[in-house]
Amino acid sequence: MTDRDPNEPLSEEEIHNISRLPKVELHTHFEGMAPPAFIRGLAKEKKVDLSKIFRPDGSYDYRDFWHFLEVYEAATSVLKSPEDFARLCTAVLEESAANDVIYTETFMSPDFCGGGDVSAWKEYLHAIQDAAREAERDHGILLRGTVTCIRHFGPDQARRTALCAAETVGDFITGFGMGGDEKKGKQRDFAWAFDCAREAGLRLTTHAGEWNGPQEVREAVEDLGVERIGHGVRAHTDFALLDMLAEREITLEVCPGSNVFLGVFPSLKDHPIAKLRERGVKVTVSTDDPPFFHTTMHKEYEDLASTFQWGEEVFRDLNKTAIEAAFCDAATREAVLKRLEQT
Ligand code: ADE
Ligand code: ZN
């Protein structure tokens, strides 16, 4: 590492080198990583007309977060067979590896893989895991899955999802979480699903504080007992809550590009990630649904470095925080940590 005068702006070369550091990414949605061309290709093969979800330039077309959720589900509708999900896995891990990600976790939804039926979910998972093993061999990237219920599908469907998770807990499926529309219901409505997953040995995270305020983050911790929070960034105005998060070492899966693209904050300059970190909250950096939000891990690092003038040591620290909070076993953590330190 080079000694840097903190008053000197980072050079283009320094920013480029930072963006190429080996990375740990904790917060991506499996289907949300599908490039639009991949989804268009599947739609053509299956003769499904999805033209209304794409702009003329080929990118995904939506107006706001709630419309995004609809477009997301429409795009996902062409992922039908276990083989389709295996192809998705190959495509997304290739892209992550090209962004120098060496360990990644992704949210997987049995809702889209057999509708919450356990034996169907096992077939999908089998195909996905085969593809992940190949990607590990070809690109050295490690994937772990967090089974995820979808808040706006309701607590009954979440129970089925939790049972799918509990039936497949192991080296690959290591976590349970919740995404979807934060404005629907309460975190505690999903307590049964989270208790079921915890009892099966899964680690827990939930989306909170992306759209709702600090109270949502507090409820996620108190009512579901999660150890990580997806986003959590709207906690930034509540100092007592921030101190509680710091004290309990709850890690935030922060997705700055997603937040700015969706209008949670008007620009990266206004994003609280730096303030959260300064307050002692554990923060990490992820892309969420990269092609939907026109981002990549390279871009996230470049934008953070140039906006906050964060040097290499900050990003190394963020990656260390991420692997410490990763839902993997101790041997995997050690191996990834070693790779982070050696590169
Ligand atoms: N599902 C996919 N992306 C999401 C996000 N950013 N928030 C909540 N649910 C999601
Ligand atoms: Zn998310």
CSV table of C-alpha atoms and ligand atoms in Angstrom, one decimal:
chain,number,residue,atom,x,y,z
A,1,MET,CA,0.0,0.0,0.0
A,2,THR,CA,1.3,3.5,-0.9
A,3,ASP,CA,1.4,6.3,1.7
A,4,ARG,CA,-1.0,9.0,0.6
A,5,ASP,CA,-1.4,12.6,1.5
A,6,PRO,CA,-5.1,12.6,2.6
A,7,ASN,CA,-5.4,16.3,1.4
A,8,GLU,CA,-4.3,15.3,-2.2
A,9,PRO,CA,-7.2,14.1,-4.4
A,10,LEU,CA,-6.9,10.5,-5.5
A,11,SER,CA,-5.5,10.2,-9.0
A,12,GLU,CA,-7.4,8.4,-11.8
A,13,GLU,CA,-4.8,5.6,-11.6
A,14,GLU,CA,-5.4,5.3,-7.8
A,15,ILE,CA,-9.1,5.2,-8.3
A,16,HIS,CA,-8.8,2.6,-11.0
A,17,ASN,CA,-6.5,0.4,-8.8
A,18,ILE,CA,-9.0,0.7,-5.9
A,19,SER,CA,-11.8,-0.5,-8.2
A,20,ARG,CA,-9.7,-3.6,-9.1
A,21,LEU,CA,-9.2,-4.8,-5.5
A,22,PRO,CA,-10.5,-8.3,-4.7
A,23,LYS,CA,-14.0,-7.9,-3.2
A,24,VAL,CA,-16.6,-9.6,-1.0
A,25,GLU,CA,-20.2,-8.8,-1.9
A,26,LEU,CA,-23.0,-9.7,0.4
A,27,HIS,CA,-26.1,-8.2,-1.1
A,28,THR,CA,-27.3,-9.2,-4.5
A,29,HIS,CA,-30.6,-10.6,-5.8
A,30,PHE,CA,-30.1,-13.7,-8.0
A,31,GLU,CA,-32.7,-12.8,-10.6
A,32,GLY,CA,-31.9,-9.1,-10.2
A,33,MET,CA,-28.4,-9.8,-11.5
A,34,ALA,CA,-29.7,-11.1,-14.9
A,35,PRO,CA,-28.5,-8.9,-17.7
A,36,PRO,CA,-31.4,-7.6,-19.9
A,37,ALA,CA,-29.9,-9.3,-23.0
A,38,PHE,CA,-30.0,-12.7,-21.0
A,39,ILE,CA,-33.7,-12.2,-20.2
A,40,ARG,CA,-34.5,-11.1,-23.7
A,41,GLY,CA,-32.8,-14.2,-25.1
A,42,LEU,CA,-34.9,-16.5,-22.8
A,43,ALA,CA,-38.1,-14.6,-23.7
A,44,LYS,CA,-37.3,-15.2,-27.4
A,45,GLU,CA,-36.6,-18.9,-26.9
A,46,LYS,CA,-39.8,-19.3,-24.9
A,47,LYS,CA,-41.8,-17.0,-27.3
A,48,VAL,CA,-42.9,-14.7,-24.4
A,49,ASP,CA,-43.5,-11.1,-25.3
A,50,LEU,CA,-41.6,-9.0,-22.8
A,51,SER,CA,-41.1,-5.9,-25.0
A,52,LYS,CA,-42.9,-3.7,-22.5
A,53,ILE,CA,-40.2,-4.1,-19.8
A,54,PHE,CA,-37.4,-2.9,-22.0
A,55,ARG,CA,-36.4,0.6,-23.3
A,56,PRO,CA,-35.4,1.1,-26.9
A,57,ASP,CA,-31.7,1.0,-25.8
A,58,GLY,CA,-32.3,-2.5,-24.4
A,59,SER,CA,-32.1,-1.6,-20.7
A,60,TYR,CA,-34.9,-2.4,-18.2
A,61,ASP,CA,-37.7,0.1,-18.1
A,62,TYR,CA,-39.4,1.1,-14.9
A,63,ARG,CA,-40.6,4.3,-13.2
A,64,ASP,CA,-39.9,3.8,-9.5
A,65,PHE,CA,-39.1,1.2,-6.9
A,66,TRP,CA,-42.7,-0.3,-6.9
A,67,HIS,CA,-42.8,-0.5,-10.7
A,68,PHE,CA,-39.2,-2.0,-10.5
A,69,LEU,CA,-40.6,-4.8,-8.4
A,70,GLU,CA,-43.3,-5.5,-11.1
A,71,VAL,CA,-40.7,-5.4,-13.9
A,72,TYR,CA,-38.4,-7.7,-11.8
A,73,GLU,CA,-41.2,-10.2,-11.5
A,74,ALA,CA,-42.0,-10.0,-15.2
A,75,ALA,CA,-38.4,-10.5,-16.2
A,76,THR,CA,-38.1,-13.5,-13.7
A,77,SER,CA,-41.2,-15.1,-15.3
A,78,VAL,CA,-39.1,-16.4,-18.2
A,79,LEU,CA,-36.7,-18.2,-15.8
A,80,LYS,CA,-38.7,-21.4,-15.7
A,81,SER,CA,-36.6,-24.6,-15.5
A,82,PRO,CA,-33.7,-25.6,-13.2
A,83,GLU,CA,-31.6,-25.4,-16.4
A,84,ASP,CA,-32.6,-21.7,-16.9
A,85,PHE,CA,-31.4,-20.9,-13.3
A,86,ALA,CA,-28.2,-22.8,-13.9
A,87,ARG,CA,-27.5,-20.6,-17.0
A,88,LEU,CA,-28.3,-17.5,-14.9
A,89,CYS,CA,-25.8,-18.7,-12.3
A,90,THR,CA,-23.1,-19.1,-14.9
A,91,ALA,CA,-23.7,-15.7,-16.4
A,92,VAL,CA,-23.9,-13.8,-13.1
A,93,LEU,CA,-20.8,-15.4,-11.6
A,94,GLU,CA,-18.8,-14.7,-14.7
A,95,GLU,CA,-19.8,-11.0,-14.4
A,96,SER,CA,-19.1,-10.9,-10.7
A,97,ALA,CA,-15.6,-12.5,-11.2
A,98,ALA,CA,-14.9,-9.9,-14.0
A,99,ASN,CA,-15.5,-7.3,-11.2
A,100,ASP,CA,-12.9,-8.9,-9.1
A,101,VAL,CA,-15.5,-10.3,-6.6
A,102,ILE,CA,-14.0,-13.4,-5.0
A,103,TYR,CA,-16.8,-14.3,-2.6
A,104,THR,CA,-20.4,-13.4,-3.1
A,105,GLU,CA,-23.8,-14.1,-1.5
A,106,THR,CA,-27.0,-13.9,-3.4
A,107,PHE,CA,-30.7,-13.9,-2.4
A,108,MET,CA,-32.5,-16.9,-3.9
A,109,SER,CA,-36.3,-17.2,-3.9
A,110,PRO,CA,-38.0,-20.6,-3.9
A,111,ASP,CA,-41.1,-18.5,-4.9
A,112,PHE,CA,-39.5,-18.3,-8.4
A,113,CYS,CA,-38.1,-21.8,-8.3
A,114,GLY,CA,-41.1,-24.1,-8.0
A,115,GLY,CA,-43.5,-21.7,-6.1
A,116,GLY,CA,-42.3,-22.8,-2.6
A,117,ASP,CA,-42.6,-26.5,-3.1
A,118,VAL,CA,-39.7,-28.2,-1.3
A,119,SER,CA,-39.0,-31.0,-3.8
A,120,ALA,CA,-39.1,-28.7,-6.8
A,121,TRP,CA,-36.8,-26.2,-4.9
A,122,LYS,CA,-34.3,-29.0,-4.3
A,123,GLU,CA,-34.1,-29.7,-8.1
A,124,TYR,CA,-33.5,-26.0,-8.9
A,125,LEU,CA,-30.9,-25.8,-6.1
A,126,HIS,CA,-29.1,-28.9,-7.4
A,127,ALA,CA,-28.8,-27.3,-10.9
A,128,ILE,CA,-27.7,-23.9,-9.5
A,129,GLN,CA,-25.0,-25.5,-7.3
A,130,ASP,CA,-23.6,-27.5,-10.2
A,131,ALA,CA,-23.2,-24.2,-12.1
A,132,ALA,CA,-21.7,-22.5,-9.0
A,133,ARG,CA,-19.1,-25.3,-8.7
A,134,GLU,CA,-18.1,-24.9,-12.3
A,135,ALA,CA,-17.8,-21.1,-11.8
A,136,GLU,CA,-15.6,-21.7,-8.8
A,137,ARG,CA,-13.4,-24.0,-10.8
A,138,ASP,CA,-13.2,-21.6,-13.9
A,139,HIS,CA,-13.1,-18.2,-12.1
A,140,GLY,CA,-12.2,-18.9,-8.5
A,141,ILE,CA,-15.4,-17.2,-7.3
A,142,LEU,CA,-17.3,-18.6,-4.3
A,143,LEU,CA,-21.0,-18.3,-4.0
A,144,ARG,CA,-23.3,-18.8,-1.0
A,145,GLY,CA,-27.1,-18.6,-1.1
A,146,THR,CA,-29.5,-16.9,1.2
A,147,VAL,CA,-33.0,-18.2,0.8
A,148,THR,CA,-35.3,-15.2,0.7
A,149,CYS,CA,-39.0,-14.6,1.2
A,150,ILE,CA,-40.7,-11.7,-0.4
A,151,ARG,CA,-42.5,-9.4,1.9
A,152,HIS,CA,-45.4,-8.5,-0.4
A,153,PHE,CA,-46.1,-12.2,-1.0
A,154,GLY,CA,-47.2,-12.3,2.6
A,155,PRO,CA,-46.4,-14.3,5.8
A,156,ASP,CA,-48.0,-17.6,4.6
A,157,GLN,CA,-45.8,-17.8,1.5
A,158,ALA,CA,-42.9,-16.8,3.7
A,159,ARG,CA,-43.5,-19.8,5.9
A,160,ARG,CA,-43.3,-22.1,2.8
A,161,THR,CA,-40.1,-20.4,1.8
A,162,ALA,CA,-38.6,-20.8,5.3
A,163,LEU,CA,-39.5,-24.6,5.1
A,164,CYS,CA,-37.6,-24.7,1.8
A,165,ALA,CA,-34.7,-23.0,3.5
A,166,ALA,CA,-34.7,-25.3,6.5
A,167,GLU,CA,-34.8,-28.4,4.2
A,168,THR,CA,-31.7,-27.3,2.3
A,169,VAL,CA,-29.5,-25.7,4.9
A,170,GLY,CA,-25.9,-26.7,4.4
A,171,ASP,CA,-22.5,-25.6,3.0
A,172,PHE,CA,-24.2,-23.7,0.2
A,173,ILE,CA,-27.5,-22.4,1.6
A,174,THR,CA,-26.4,-20.6,4.7
A,175,GLY,CA,-28.8,-17.8,5.3
A,176,PHE,CA,-32.4,-16.7,5.3
A,177,GLY,CA,-33.7,-13.3,4.5
A,178,MET,CA,-36.5,-11.1,3.3
A,179,GLY,CA,-36.8,-8.6,0.4
A,180,GLY,CA,-39.7,-7.0,-1.4
A,181,ASP,CA,-42.0,-4.1,-0.6
A,182,GLU,CA,-41.0,-2.7,2.8
A,183,LYS,CA,-44.3,-0.7,2.9
A,184,LYS,CA,-46.3,-4.0,3.1
A,185,GLY,CA,-46.9,-5.4,6.6
A,186,LYS,CA,-44.5,-5.5,9.5
A,187,GLN,CA,-41.2,-7.3,10.1
A,188,ARG,CA,-42.8,-9.1,13.0
A,189,ASP,CA,-45.5,-10.6,10.7
A,190,PHE,CA,-42.6,-12.8,9.4
A,191,ALA,CA,-41.3,-13.9,12.9
A,192,TRP,CA,-42.5,-17.5,12.4
A,193,ALA,CA,-40.5,-17.8,9.1
A,194,PHE,CA,-37.4,-16.3,10.7
A,195,ASP,CA,-37.7,-18.5,13.8
A,196,CYS,CA,-38.0,-21.6,11.7
A,197,ALA,CA,-34.9,-20.6,9.7
A,198,ARG,CA,-32.9,-19.8,12.8
A,199,GLU,CA,-33.8,-23.1,14.4
A,200,ALA,CA,-32.6,-24.9,11.2
A,201,GLY,CA,-29.2,-23.2,11.7
A,202,LEU,CA,-29.5,-20.4,9.1
A,203,ARG,CA,-28.0,-17.0,9.6
A,204,LEU,CA,-30.5,-14.1,9.3
A,205,THR,CA,-30.8,-10.8,7.4
A,206,THR,CA,-33.7,-8.7,6.2
A,207,HIS,CA,-34.3,-5.6,4.1
A,208,ALA,CA,-35.1,-2.7,6.3
A,209,GLY,CA,-34.5,1.0,6.3
A,210,GLU,CA,-34.3,1.3,2.5
A,211,TRP,CA,-37.8,3.0,2.3
A,212,ASN,CA,-39.0,3.1,5.9
A,213,GLY,CA,-37.3,5.0,8.6
A,214,PRO,CA,-35.2,4.1,11.7
A,215,GLN,CA,-38.1,2.3,13.4
A,216,GLU,CA,-38.1,-0.3,10.7
A,217,VAL,CA,-34.5,-1.1,11.3
A,218,ARG,CA,-35.1,-1.3,15.1
A,219,GLU,CA,-38.0,-3.7,14.5
A,220,ALA,CA,-35.8,-5.8,12.2
A,221,VAL,CA,-33.3,-6.3,15.0
A,222,GLU,CA,-35.7,-6.6,17.9
A,223,ASP,CA,-38.6,-8.6,16.3
A,224,LEU,CA,-36.6,-10.9,13.9
A,225,GLY,CA,-33.2,-11.0,15.7
A,226,VAL,CA,-31.3,-10.6,12.4
A,227,GLU,CA,-27.5,-10.1,12.5
A,228,ARG,CA,-27.4,-8.2,9.2
A,229,ILE,CA,-29.6,-5.6,7.6
A,230,GLY,CA,-30.2,-5.2,3.9
A,231,HIS,CA,-29.6,-1.4,3.3
A,232,GLY,CA,-30.5,0.0,6.8
A,233,VAL,CA,-29.4,3.4,5.5
A,234,ARG,CA,-32.4,5.3,6.7
A,235,ALA,CA,-31.3,4.6,10.2
A,236,HIS,CA,-28.8,7.4,9.7
A,237,THR,CA,-30.8,10.1,11.5
A,238,ASP,CA,-31.3,8.1,14.7
A,239,PHE,CA,-28.1,8.3,16.7
A,240,ALA,CA,-29.3,6.0,19.5
A,241,LEU,CA,-30.1,3.3,17.0
A,242,LEU,CA,-26.8,3.7,15.2
A,243,ASP,CA,-25.0,3.2,18.6
A,244,MET,CA,-27.1,0.1,19.2
A,245,LEU,CA,-26.2,-1.2,15.7
A,246,ALA,CA,-22.5,-0.5,16.4
A,247,GLU,CA,-22.6,-2.1,19.8
A,248,ARG,CA,-24.3,-5.2,18.6
A,249,GLU,CA,-22.0,-5.4,15.5
A,250,ILE,CA,-25.0,-5.6,13.2
A,251,THR,CA,-23.6,-5.3,9.6
A,252,LEU,CA,-25.4,-3.1,7.1
A,253,GLU,CA,-25.4,-4.4,3.5
A,254,VAL,CA,-25.2,-1.0,1.9
A,255,CYS,CA,-25.9,-0.6,-1.8
A,256,PRO,CA,-25.0,3.0,-2.6
A,257,GLY,CA,-25.6,2.9,-6.4
A,258,SER,CA,-29.0,1.2,-5.9
A,259,ASN,CA,-30.0,3.9,-3.4
A,260,VAL,CA,-29.0,6.8,-5.6
A,261,PHE,CA,-30.6,5.2,-8.7
A,262,LEU,CA,-33.9,4.6,-6.9
A,263,GLY,CA,-33.9,8.1,-5.4
A,264,VAL,CA,-33.5,7.1,-1.7
A,265,PHE,CA,-30.8,9.8,-1.7
A,266,PRO,CA,-30.4,12.5,-4.3
A,267,SER,CA,-26.7,11.8,-5.0
A,268,LEU,CA,-23.8,9.8,-3.7
A,269,LYS,CA,-22.5,12.9,-2.0
A,270,ASP,CA,-25.7,12.9,0.1
A,271,HIS,CA,-25.5,9.2,0.9
A,272,PRO,CA,-24.9,8.5,4.6
A,273,ILE,CA,-22.4,5.5,4.1
A,274,ALA,CA,-19.4,7.6,5.2
A,275,LYS,CA,-21.2,9.0,8.2
A,276,LEU,CA,-22.5,5.5,9.3
A,277,ARG,CA,-18.9,4.2,9.1
A,278,GLU,CA,-17.5,7.1,11.1
A,279,ARG,CA,-20.1,6.5,13.8
A,280,GLY,CA,-18.8,2.9,14.2
A,281,VAL,CA,-21.5,1.1,12.3
A,282,LYS,CA,-20.3,-1.9,10.3
A,283,VAL,CA,-20.9,-1.2,6.7
A,284,THR,CA,-20.2,-3.1,3.5
A,285,VAL,CA,-20.7,-2.4,-0.2
A,286,SER,CA,-22.9,-4.3,-2.7
A,287,THR,CA,-24.7,-3.7,-6.0
A,288,ASP,CA,-28.2,-5.1,-5.2
A,289,ASP,CA,-29.6,-5.7,-8.7
A,290,PRO,CA,-26.7,-4.3,-10.8
A,291,PRO,CA,-28.1,-4.3,-14.4
A,292,PHE,CA,-31.4,-2.7,-13.2
A,293,PHE,CA,-29.5,0.1,-11.4
A,294,HIS,CA,-26.8,0.5,-14.1
A,295,THR,CA,-24.0,-0.4,-11.7
A,296,THR,CA,-21.2,-2.8,-11.2
A,297,MET,CA,-18.8,-3.4,-8.3
A,298,HIS,CA,-16.1,-1.7,-10.3
A,299,LYS,CA,-18.3,1.4,-10.6
A,300,GLU,CA,-19.4,1.3,-6.9
A,301,TYR,CA,-15.7,1.4,-5.8
A,302,GLU,CA,-14.8,4.1,-8.4
A,303,ASP,CA,-17.7,6.3,-7.4
A,304,LEU,CA,-17.1,5.9,-3.6
A,305,ALA,CA,-13.4,6.6,-4.0
A,306,SER,CA,-13.9,9.7,-6.0
A,307,THR,CA,-16.8,11.0,-4.0
A,308,PHE,CA,-15.5,10.4,-0.5
A,309,GLN,CA,-11.7,10.3,-1.3
A,310,TRP,CA,-11.5,6.9,0.3
A,311,GLY,CA,-8.1,5.4,-0.2
A,312,GLU,CA,-7.3,1.7,-0.6
A,313,GLU,CA,-7.1,1.1,3.1
A,314,VAL,CA,-10.8,2.0,3.5
A,315,PHE,CA,-11.8,-0.5,0.9
A,316,ARG,CA,-9.6,-3.2,2.4
A,317,ASP,CA,-11.3,-2.5,5.7
A,318,LEU,CA,-14.8,-2.7,4.1
A,319,ASN,CA,-13.9,-6.1,2.6
A,320,LYS,CA,-12.6,-7.4,5.9
A,321,THR,CA,-15.9,-6.3,7.5
A,322,ALA,CA,-17.8,-8.1,4.8
A,323,ILE,CA,-16.0,-11.4,5.1
A,324,GLU,CA,-16.3,-11.2,8.9
A,325,ALA,CA,-20.1,-10.9,8.5
A,326,ALA,CA,-20.4,-13.4,5.7
A,327,PHE,CA,-22.7,-16.4,6.1
A,328,CYS,CA,-20.0,-19.0,5.6
A,329,ASP,CA,-18.1,-21.4,7.7
A,330,ALA,CA,-14.8,-20.6,9.5
A,331,ALA,CA,-12.6,-22.4,7.0
A,332,THR,CA,-14.1,-20.5,4.0
A,333,ARG,CA,-13.8,-17.2,5.9
A,334,GLU,CA,-10.1,-17.9,6.6
A,335,ALA,CA,-9.4,-18.8,3.0
A,336,VAL,CA,-11.2,-15.7,1.6
A,337,LEU,CA,-9.4,-13.5,4.2
A,338,LYS,CA,-6.1,-14.9,3.1
A,339,ARG,CA,-6.9,-14.1,-0.6
A,340,LEU,CA,-8.0,-10.6,0.3
A,341,GLU,CA,-4.7,-10.0,2.2
A,342,GLN,CA,-2.5,-11.5,-0.5
A,343,THR,CA,-3.7,-9.5,-3.4
B,1,ADE,N1,-35.9,-7.2,-4.5
B,1,ADE,C1,-34.9,-6.9,-5.5
B,1,ADE,N2,-34.3,-5.8,-5.2
B,1,ADE,C2,-34.8,-5.3,-4.1
B,1,ADE,C3,-34.5,-4.1,-3.3
B,1,ADE,N3,-33.6,-3.3,-3.6
B,1,ADE,N4,-35.3,-4.0,-2.2
B,1,ADE,C4,-36.2,-4.8,-1.9
B,1,ADE,N5,-36.5,-5.9,-2.6
B,1,ADE,C5,-35.8,-6.2,-3.7
B,2,ZN,ZN,-31.8,-5.8,-2.0
